[in-house]
XYZ file of C-alpha atoms in Angstrom:
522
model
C 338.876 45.203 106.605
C 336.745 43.780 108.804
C 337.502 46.017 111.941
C 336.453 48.972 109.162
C 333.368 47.048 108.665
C 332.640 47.509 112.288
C 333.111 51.119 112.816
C 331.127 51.483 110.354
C 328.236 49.856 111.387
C 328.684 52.316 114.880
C 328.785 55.478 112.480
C 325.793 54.573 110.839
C 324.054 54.058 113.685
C 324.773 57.585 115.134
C 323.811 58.938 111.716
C 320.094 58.158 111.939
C 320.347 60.809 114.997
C 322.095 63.370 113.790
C 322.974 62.741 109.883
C 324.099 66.657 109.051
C 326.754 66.906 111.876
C 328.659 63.751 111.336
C 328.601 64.050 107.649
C 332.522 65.810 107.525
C 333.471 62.913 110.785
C 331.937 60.307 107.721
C 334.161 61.673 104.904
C 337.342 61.937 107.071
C 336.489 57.601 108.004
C 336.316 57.288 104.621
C 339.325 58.557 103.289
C 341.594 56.636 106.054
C 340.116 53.420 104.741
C 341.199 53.666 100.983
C 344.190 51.561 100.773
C 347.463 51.054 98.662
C 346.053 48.645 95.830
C 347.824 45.480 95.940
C 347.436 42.821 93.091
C 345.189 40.547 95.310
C 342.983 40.262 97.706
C 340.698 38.324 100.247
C 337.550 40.226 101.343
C 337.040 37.355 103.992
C 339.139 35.725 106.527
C 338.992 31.445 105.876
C 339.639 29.247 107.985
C 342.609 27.397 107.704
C 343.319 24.898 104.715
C 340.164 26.238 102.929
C 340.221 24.900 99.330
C 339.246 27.755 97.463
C 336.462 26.626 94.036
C 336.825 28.317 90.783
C 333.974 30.702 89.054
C 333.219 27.964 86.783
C 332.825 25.207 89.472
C 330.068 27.145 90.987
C 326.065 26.372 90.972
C 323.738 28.441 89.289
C 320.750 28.760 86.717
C 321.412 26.627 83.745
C 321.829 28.770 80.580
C 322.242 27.737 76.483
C 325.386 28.012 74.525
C 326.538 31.399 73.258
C 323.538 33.335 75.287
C 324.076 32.098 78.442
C 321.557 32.881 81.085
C 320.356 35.893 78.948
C 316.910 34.352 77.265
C 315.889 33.725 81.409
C 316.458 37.589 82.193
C 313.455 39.664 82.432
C 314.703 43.154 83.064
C 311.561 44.421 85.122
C 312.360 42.454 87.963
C 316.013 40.549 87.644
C 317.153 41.770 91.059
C 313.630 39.249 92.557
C 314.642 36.519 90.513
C 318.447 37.159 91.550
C 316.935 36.898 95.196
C 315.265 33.953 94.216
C 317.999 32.271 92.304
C 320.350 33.330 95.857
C 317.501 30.766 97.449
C 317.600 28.095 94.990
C 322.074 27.950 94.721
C 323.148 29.790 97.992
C 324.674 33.478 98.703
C 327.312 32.875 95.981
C 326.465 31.528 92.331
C 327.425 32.154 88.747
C 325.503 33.794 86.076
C 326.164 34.408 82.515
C 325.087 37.400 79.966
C 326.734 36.266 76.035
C 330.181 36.256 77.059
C 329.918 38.101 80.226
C 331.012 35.837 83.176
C 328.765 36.834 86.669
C 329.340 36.346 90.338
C 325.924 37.020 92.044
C 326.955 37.468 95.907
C 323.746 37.501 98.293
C 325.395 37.633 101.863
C 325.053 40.859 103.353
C 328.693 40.760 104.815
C 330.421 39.589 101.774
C 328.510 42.588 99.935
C 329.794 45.493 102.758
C 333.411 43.980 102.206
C 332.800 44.109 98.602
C 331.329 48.056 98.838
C 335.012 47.898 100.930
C 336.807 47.507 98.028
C 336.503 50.090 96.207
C 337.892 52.541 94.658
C 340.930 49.577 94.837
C 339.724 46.827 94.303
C 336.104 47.135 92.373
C 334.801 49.636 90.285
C 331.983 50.248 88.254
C 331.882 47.566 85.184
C 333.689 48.951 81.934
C 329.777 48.064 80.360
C 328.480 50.501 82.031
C 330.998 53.223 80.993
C 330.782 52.407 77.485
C 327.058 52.771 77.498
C 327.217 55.551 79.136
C 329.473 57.235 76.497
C 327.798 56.245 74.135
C 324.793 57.757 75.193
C 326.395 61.159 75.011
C 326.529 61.546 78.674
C 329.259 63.709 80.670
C 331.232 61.756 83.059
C 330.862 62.698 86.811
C 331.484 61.262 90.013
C 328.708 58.288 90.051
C 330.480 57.018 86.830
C 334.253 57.722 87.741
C 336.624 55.707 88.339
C 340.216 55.901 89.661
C 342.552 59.144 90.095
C 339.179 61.045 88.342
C 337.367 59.776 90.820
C 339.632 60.736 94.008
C 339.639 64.218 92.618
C 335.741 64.524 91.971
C 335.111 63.123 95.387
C 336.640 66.265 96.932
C 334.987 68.643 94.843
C 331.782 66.541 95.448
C 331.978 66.604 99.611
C 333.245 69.774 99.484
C 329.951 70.901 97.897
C 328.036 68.354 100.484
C 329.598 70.620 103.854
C 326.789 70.890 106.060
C 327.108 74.548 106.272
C 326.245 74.761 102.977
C 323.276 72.436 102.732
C 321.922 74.186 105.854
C 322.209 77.602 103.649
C 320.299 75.790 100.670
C 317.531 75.020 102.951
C 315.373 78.244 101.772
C 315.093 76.847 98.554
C 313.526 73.643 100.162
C 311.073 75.189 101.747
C 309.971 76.739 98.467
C 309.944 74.170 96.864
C 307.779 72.079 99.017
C 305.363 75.333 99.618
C 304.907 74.509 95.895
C 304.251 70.862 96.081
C 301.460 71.787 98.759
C 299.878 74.315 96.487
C 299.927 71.164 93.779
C 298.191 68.617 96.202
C 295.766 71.090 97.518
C 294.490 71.727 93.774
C 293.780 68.106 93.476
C 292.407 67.165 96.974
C 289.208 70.330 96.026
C 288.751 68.841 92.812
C 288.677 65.189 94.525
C 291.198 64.139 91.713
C 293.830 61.205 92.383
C 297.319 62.240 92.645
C 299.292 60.077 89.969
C 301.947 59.409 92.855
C 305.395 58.893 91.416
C 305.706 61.661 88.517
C 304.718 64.456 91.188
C 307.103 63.181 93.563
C 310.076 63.046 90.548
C 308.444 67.224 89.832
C 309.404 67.908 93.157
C 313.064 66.228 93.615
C 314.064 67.614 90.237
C 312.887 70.991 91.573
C 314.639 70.277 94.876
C 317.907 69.678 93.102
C 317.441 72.593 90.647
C 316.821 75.050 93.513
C 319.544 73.634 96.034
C 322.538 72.152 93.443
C 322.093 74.395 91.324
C 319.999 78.155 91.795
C 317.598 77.455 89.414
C 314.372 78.314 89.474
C 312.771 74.981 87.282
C 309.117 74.686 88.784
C 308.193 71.850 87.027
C 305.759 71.296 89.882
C 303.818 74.471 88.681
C 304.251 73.922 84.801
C 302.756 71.317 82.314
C 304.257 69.889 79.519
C 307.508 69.520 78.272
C 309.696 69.588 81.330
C 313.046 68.692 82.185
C 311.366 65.887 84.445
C 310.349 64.041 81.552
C 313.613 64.077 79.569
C 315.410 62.578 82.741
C 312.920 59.472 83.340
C 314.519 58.317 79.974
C 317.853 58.297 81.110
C 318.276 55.130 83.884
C 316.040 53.092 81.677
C 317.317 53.103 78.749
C 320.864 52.936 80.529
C 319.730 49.566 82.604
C 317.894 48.093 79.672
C 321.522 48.189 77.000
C 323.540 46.567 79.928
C 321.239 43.924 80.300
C 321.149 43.320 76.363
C 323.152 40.930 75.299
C 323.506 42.309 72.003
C 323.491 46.113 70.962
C 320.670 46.281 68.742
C 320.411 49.790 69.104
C 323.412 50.623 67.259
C 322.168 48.817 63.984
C 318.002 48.822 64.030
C 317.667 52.371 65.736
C 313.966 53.028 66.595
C 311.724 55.571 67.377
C 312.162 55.327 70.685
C 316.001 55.588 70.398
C 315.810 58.871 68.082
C 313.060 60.189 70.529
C 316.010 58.949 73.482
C 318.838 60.728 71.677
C 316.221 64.304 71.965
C 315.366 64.242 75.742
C 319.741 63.444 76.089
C 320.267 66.479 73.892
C 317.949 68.730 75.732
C 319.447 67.350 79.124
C 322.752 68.072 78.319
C 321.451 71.320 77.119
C 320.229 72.340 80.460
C 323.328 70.901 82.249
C 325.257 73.003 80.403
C 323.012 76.337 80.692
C 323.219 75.506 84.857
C 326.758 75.868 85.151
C 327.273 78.472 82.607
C 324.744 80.652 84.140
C 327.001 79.705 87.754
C 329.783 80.956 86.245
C 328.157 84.281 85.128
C 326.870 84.661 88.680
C 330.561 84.226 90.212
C 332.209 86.148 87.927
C 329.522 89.124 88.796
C 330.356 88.747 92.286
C 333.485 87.261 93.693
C 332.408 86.991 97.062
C 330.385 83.606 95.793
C 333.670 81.812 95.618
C 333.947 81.664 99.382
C 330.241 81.890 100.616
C 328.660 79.539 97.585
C 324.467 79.948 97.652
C 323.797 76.625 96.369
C 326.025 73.343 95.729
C 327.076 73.803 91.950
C 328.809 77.512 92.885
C 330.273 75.593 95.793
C 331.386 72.564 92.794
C 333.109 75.216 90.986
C 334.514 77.026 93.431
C 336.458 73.969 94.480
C 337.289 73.087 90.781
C 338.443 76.563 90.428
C 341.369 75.716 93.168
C 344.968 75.308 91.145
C 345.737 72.083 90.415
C 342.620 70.387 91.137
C 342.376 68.340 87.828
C 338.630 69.558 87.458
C 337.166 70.921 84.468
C 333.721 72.292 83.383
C 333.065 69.218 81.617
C 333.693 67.388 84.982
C 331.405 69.697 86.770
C 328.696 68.779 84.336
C 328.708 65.204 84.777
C 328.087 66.535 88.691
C 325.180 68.225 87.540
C 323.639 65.559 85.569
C 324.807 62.961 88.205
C 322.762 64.950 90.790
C 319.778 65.280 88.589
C 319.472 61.765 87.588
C 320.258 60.255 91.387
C 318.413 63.466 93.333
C 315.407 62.965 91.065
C 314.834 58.956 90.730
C 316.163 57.673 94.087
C 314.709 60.102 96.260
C 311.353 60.450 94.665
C 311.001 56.501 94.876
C 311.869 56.407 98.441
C 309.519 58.695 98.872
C 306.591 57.056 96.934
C 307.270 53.933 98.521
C 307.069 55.411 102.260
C 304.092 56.934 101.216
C 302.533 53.077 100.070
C 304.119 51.392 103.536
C 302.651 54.090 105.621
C 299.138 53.763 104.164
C 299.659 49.726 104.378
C 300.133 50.180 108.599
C 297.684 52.668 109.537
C 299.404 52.869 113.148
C 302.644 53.705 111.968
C 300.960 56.481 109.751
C 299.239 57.842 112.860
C 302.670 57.657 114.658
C 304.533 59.367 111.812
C 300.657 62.109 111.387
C 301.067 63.188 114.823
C 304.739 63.683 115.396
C 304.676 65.747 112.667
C 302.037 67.776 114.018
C 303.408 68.085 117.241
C 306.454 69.484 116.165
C 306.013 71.344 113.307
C 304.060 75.095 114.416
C 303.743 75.937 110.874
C 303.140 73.020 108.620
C 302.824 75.541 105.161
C 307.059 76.070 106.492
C 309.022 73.475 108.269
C 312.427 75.375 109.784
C 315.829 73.527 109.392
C 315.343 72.705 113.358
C 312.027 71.578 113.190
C 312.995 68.696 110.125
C 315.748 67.449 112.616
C 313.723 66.186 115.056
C 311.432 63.982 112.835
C 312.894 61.161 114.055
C 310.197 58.278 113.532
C 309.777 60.238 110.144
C 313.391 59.083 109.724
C 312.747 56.224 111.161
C 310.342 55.389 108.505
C 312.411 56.508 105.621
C 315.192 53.955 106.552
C 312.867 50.942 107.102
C 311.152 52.141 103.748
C 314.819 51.748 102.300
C 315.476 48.009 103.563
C 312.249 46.747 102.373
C 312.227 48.758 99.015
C 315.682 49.747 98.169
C 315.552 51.770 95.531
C 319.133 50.232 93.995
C 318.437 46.594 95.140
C 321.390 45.117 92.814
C 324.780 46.451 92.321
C 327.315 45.240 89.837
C 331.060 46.063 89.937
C 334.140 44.666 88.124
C 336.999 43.078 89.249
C 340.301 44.854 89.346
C 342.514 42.300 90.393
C 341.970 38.961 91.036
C 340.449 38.448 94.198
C 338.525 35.726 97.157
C 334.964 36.253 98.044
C 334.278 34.356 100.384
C 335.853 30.493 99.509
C 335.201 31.737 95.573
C 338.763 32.640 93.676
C 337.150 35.647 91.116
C 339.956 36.672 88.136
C 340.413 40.612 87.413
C 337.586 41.995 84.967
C 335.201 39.749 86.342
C 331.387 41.238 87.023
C 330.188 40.826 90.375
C 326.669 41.650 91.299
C 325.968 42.364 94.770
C 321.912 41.336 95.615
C 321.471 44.078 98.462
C 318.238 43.347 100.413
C 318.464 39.165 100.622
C 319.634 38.959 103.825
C 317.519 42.308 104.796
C 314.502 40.496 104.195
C 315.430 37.119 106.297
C 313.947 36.237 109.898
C 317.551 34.995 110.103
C 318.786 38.450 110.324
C 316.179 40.954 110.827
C 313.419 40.266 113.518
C 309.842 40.128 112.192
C 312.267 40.691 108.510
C 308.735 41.263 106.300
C 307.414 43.504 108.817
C 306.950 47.613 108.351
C 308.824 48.320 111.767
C 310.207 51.718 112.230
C 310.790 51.696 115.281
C 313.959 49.097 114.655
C 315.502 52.548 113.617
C 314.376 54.105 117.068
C 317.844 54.728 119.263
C 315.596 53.533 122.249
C 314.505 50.420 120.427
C 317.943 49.862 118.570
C 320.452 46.885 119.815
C 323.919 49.013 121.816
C 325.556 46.243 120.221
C 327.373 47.507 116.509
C 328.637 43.538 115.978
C 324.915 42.115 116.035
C 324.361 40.143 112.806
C 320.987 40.857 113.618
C 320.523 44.569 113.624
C 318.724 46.373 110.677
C 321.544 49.032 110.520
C 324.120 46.418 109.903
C 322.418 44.446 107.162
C 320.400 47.810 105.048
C 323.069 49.620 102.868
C 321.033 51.900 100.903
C 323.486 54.058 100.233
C 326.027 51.836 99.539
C 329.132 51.394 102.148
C 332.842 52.370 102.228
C 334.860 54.966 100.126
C 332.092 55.381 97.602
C 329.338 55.454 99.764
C 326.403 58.181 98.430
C 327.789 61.865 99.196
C 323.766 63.385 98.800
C 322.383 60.351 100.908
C 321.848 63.323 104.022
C 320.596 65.702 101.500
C 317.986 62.982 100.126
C 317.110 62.425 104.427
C 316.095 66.110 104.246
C 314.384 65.818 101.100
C 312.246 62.697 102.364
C 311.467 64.088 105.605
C 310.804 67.533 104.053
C 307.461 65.303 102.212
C 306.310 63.894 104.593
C 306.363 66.860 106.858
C 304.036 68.978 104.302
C 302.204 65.773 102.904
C 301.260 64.861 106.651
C 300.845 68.349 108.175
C 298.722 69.747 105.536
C 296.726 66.489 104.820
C 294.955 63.635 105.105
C 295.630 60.446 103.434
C 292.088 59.041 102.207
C 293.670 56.159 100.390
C 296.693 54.958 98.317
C 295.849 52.661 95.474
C 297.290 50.228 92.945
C 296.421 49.459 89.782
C 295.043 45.896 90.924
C 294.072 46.819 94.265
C 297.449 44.563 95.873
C 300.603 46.017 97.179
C 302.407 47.953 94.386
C 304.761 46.158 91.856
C 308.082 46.204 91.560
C 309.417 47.597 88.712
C 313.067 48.086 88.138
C 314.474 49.697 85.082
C 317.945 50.761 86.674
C 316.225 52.110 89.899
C 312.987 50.064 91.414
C 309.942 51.989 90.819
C 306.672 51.406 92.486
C 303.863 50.552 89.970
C 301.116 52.526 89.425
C 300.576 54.576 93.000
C 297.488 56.570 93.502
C 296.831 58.773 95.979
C 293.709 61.058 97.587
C 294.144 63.622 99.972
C 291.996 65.567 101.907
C 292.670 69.017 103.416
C 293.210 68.787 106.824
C 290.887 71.875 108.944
């Protein structure tokens, strides 16, 4: 496990370079490290005659009988005071939610052996799956486990060939054509840009236009969009596997009822998407083996006998890439856009190489995007400091060691992603806004450095079930800031009380509050 570990720390350093042409080389690493399950395992070598300690025998935050730790939880920020706590008891302590038993695990190598594990070893907790049933939500491959899981996975990277996303990049170009025409409507009236929900109008777009062939535009429309029935989703998701007790099921609200409409109307969509995919392939055959966008590409691989894949699985795929295209990479985005303003040198760096390279800034080409590299640059160090999934629990399959820790089958274990990302310990000048870490001129030849940035960020996750759209949401990201920086200039980006922005994390972490001003560059 640990040699895997290594390789790929040197494949994810040759991805920041060129992340569309090693994305089939990534998938075939992938599948050669999924194992044969056995009933046990160590995700860390010990050193001789280590006495291993049980869950129970480990430190952590002192909770009350029956509740646990679950009265000291507050939501909105639990992965900082996870970070915290990881401070107070050390990388490995015990939490507890009612009767749900918690390993918190805050050392990045125990986490990438942990990412390791899976499909085998970890999976996604069985609370999560039961919310998300209950919530009337179709299964795809970011809630899949097992055999389902192995055969979405194909279907998924089949989609994800880089042939194909370089075909969908039309649709891209539109869609960010439209986001100008948005921004340049506010910057004449002087009006502040309410940051975050015209970012999430343009992912959702993105995703429509790529995944799917749809023509959404929520970025030209008002009112009741799809955009605002998905923001509903990861919250309310987050918020019922932190409770420990489902009040919703017995004292439904308003805002469950109103919950239970935007779901129906989501599903709704979902449904109308691949339907109208269908029609479209079924019109003309040739579709099956030259797919326009990534859901005719889904079903054409679904379509293949014996591929265990049905419609209903290729809807969960659609509403996966909805929820994850829209939240994730609109965050990202909205933080870069905060960081950059915060160091007005690397903004200046990041203004002019887009200018440089990009002739006409109304219409990035495919090329031109590709060589943004301290525009990529940024994007990743954006992602260490503010990952937009900075805690990641997982369940047990089998009993298993992490680190000197015995952990029984069906036990939670909640991996805190950016600790060791933010320490001097690790990461040089850790609290710093450094891009050029990512730079292959500035980066460390070495792939076994503890102390390299590339080694210690895992925004994407690691291993088997690493992010399949994590070069897509690159493209996206660097897509923004092309048009955001060629087209304008960034007067200011502000907070409701005039400090950094607040983390917020309901499922993903949002940035609080952005504001920006543009003004239209000559």
């Amino acid at each position: 496990m640990l040699a895997w570990f290594d390789v790929d720390c040197a494949l994810r350093s040759f991805q920041t370079q060129h992340p569309i042409d090693v994305l089939m080389k990534d998938e075939a690493f992938m599948q050669t490290e999924t194992l044969d399950a056995p009933t046990t395992t160590t995700l860390a070598a010990l050193p001789a005659q280590t006495k291993l300690r049980e869950l129970d025998e480990l430190p952590g935050p002192r909770g009350i009988p029956l509740l646990g730790n679950a009265l000291q939880i507050e939501s909105s920020r639990f992965h900082q005071q996870l970070e915290a706590w990881c401070d107070e008891f050390g990388p490995l302590f015990k939490l507890q939610i009612g009767k749900r038993k918690m390993l918190v695990v805050g050392d990045h190598q125990m986490v990438a052996l942990i990412l390791r594990d899976r499909p085998d070893g970890m999976r996604r907790t069985a609370r999560f799956e039961e919310i998300w049933r209950e919530l009337n939500l179709p299964t795809g491959l970011f809630g899949s486990n097992g055999e389902a899981w192995q055969r979405q996975r194909r279907m998924v990277m089949a989609s994800f060939d880089p042939t194909h996303v370089k075909r969908y990049f039309p649709a891209l170009q539109t869609v960010a054509q439209r986001l100008v025409g948005r921004w340049r409507t506010a910057a004449r009236a002087h009006a502040a840009i309410e940051l975050q929900p015209d970012l999430m109008r343009y992912t959702v777009d993105t995703i429509a236009g790529l995944a799917f062939g749809a023509e959404v535009n929520t970025l030209e429309s008002e009112g009741n969009v799809i955009q605002q029935h998905l923001d509903k989703i990861f919250p309310a998701l987050f918020k019922r596997i932190l409770s420990p007790l489902p009040t919703w099921r017995y004292l439904p609200s308003a805002a469950n009822r109103e919950l239970e409409r935007s779901i129906a109307e989501v599903n709704l969509a979902v449904t109308g998407f691949v339907a109208l995919a269908r029609e479209r392939m079924q019109a003309d055959p040739s579709l099956r083996e030259t797919p326009r966008n990534l859901l005719e590409a889904m079903i054409a691989a679904a379509d293949v006998p014996a591929s265990g894949i049905d419609d209903k699985q290729v809807a969960g795929n659609v509403l996966t890439m909805l929820l994850a295209g829209e939240d994730t990479t609109a965050n990202t985005i909205a933080w870069m856009i905060h960081l950059l303003w915060l160091n007005p040198r690397a903004l200046a760096r990041a203004s002019g190489e887009v200018r440089w390279v990009v002739h006409d800034v109304n219409n990035p080409t495919f090329d031109e995007i590709a060589k943004l590299d301290y525009v990529e640059a940024c994007a990743h160090e954006t992602m260490r400091l503010k990952p937009v999934a900075p805690i990641l629990p997982l369940e047990t399959l089998r009993e298993t060691t992490i680190g000197d820790v015995r952990v029984p089958a069906g036990t939670i274990v909640t991996s805190v992603m950016r600790r060791d990302g933010l320490s001097d310990r690790h990461v040089p000048r850790a609290a710093a806004f450094d891009p050029e870490r990512w730079l292959s001129a500035n980066a460390d030849s070495s792939a076994t450095n503890a102390s390299s940035a590339k080694r210690i960020s895992m925004p994407f996750g690691a291993g088997p079930r690493i992010c399949p759209g994590r070069y897509l949401a690159l493209l996206e990201m660097k897509m923004a800031m092309a048009v955001l920086l060629g087209n304008f200039d960034i007067e200011n980006v502000t907070t409701p009380d005039g400090l950094e922005a607040r983390e917020h994390l309901a499922f993903t972490m949002v940035p609080v509050g952005l504001r920006m001003k543009l003004k239209i560059r000559g």
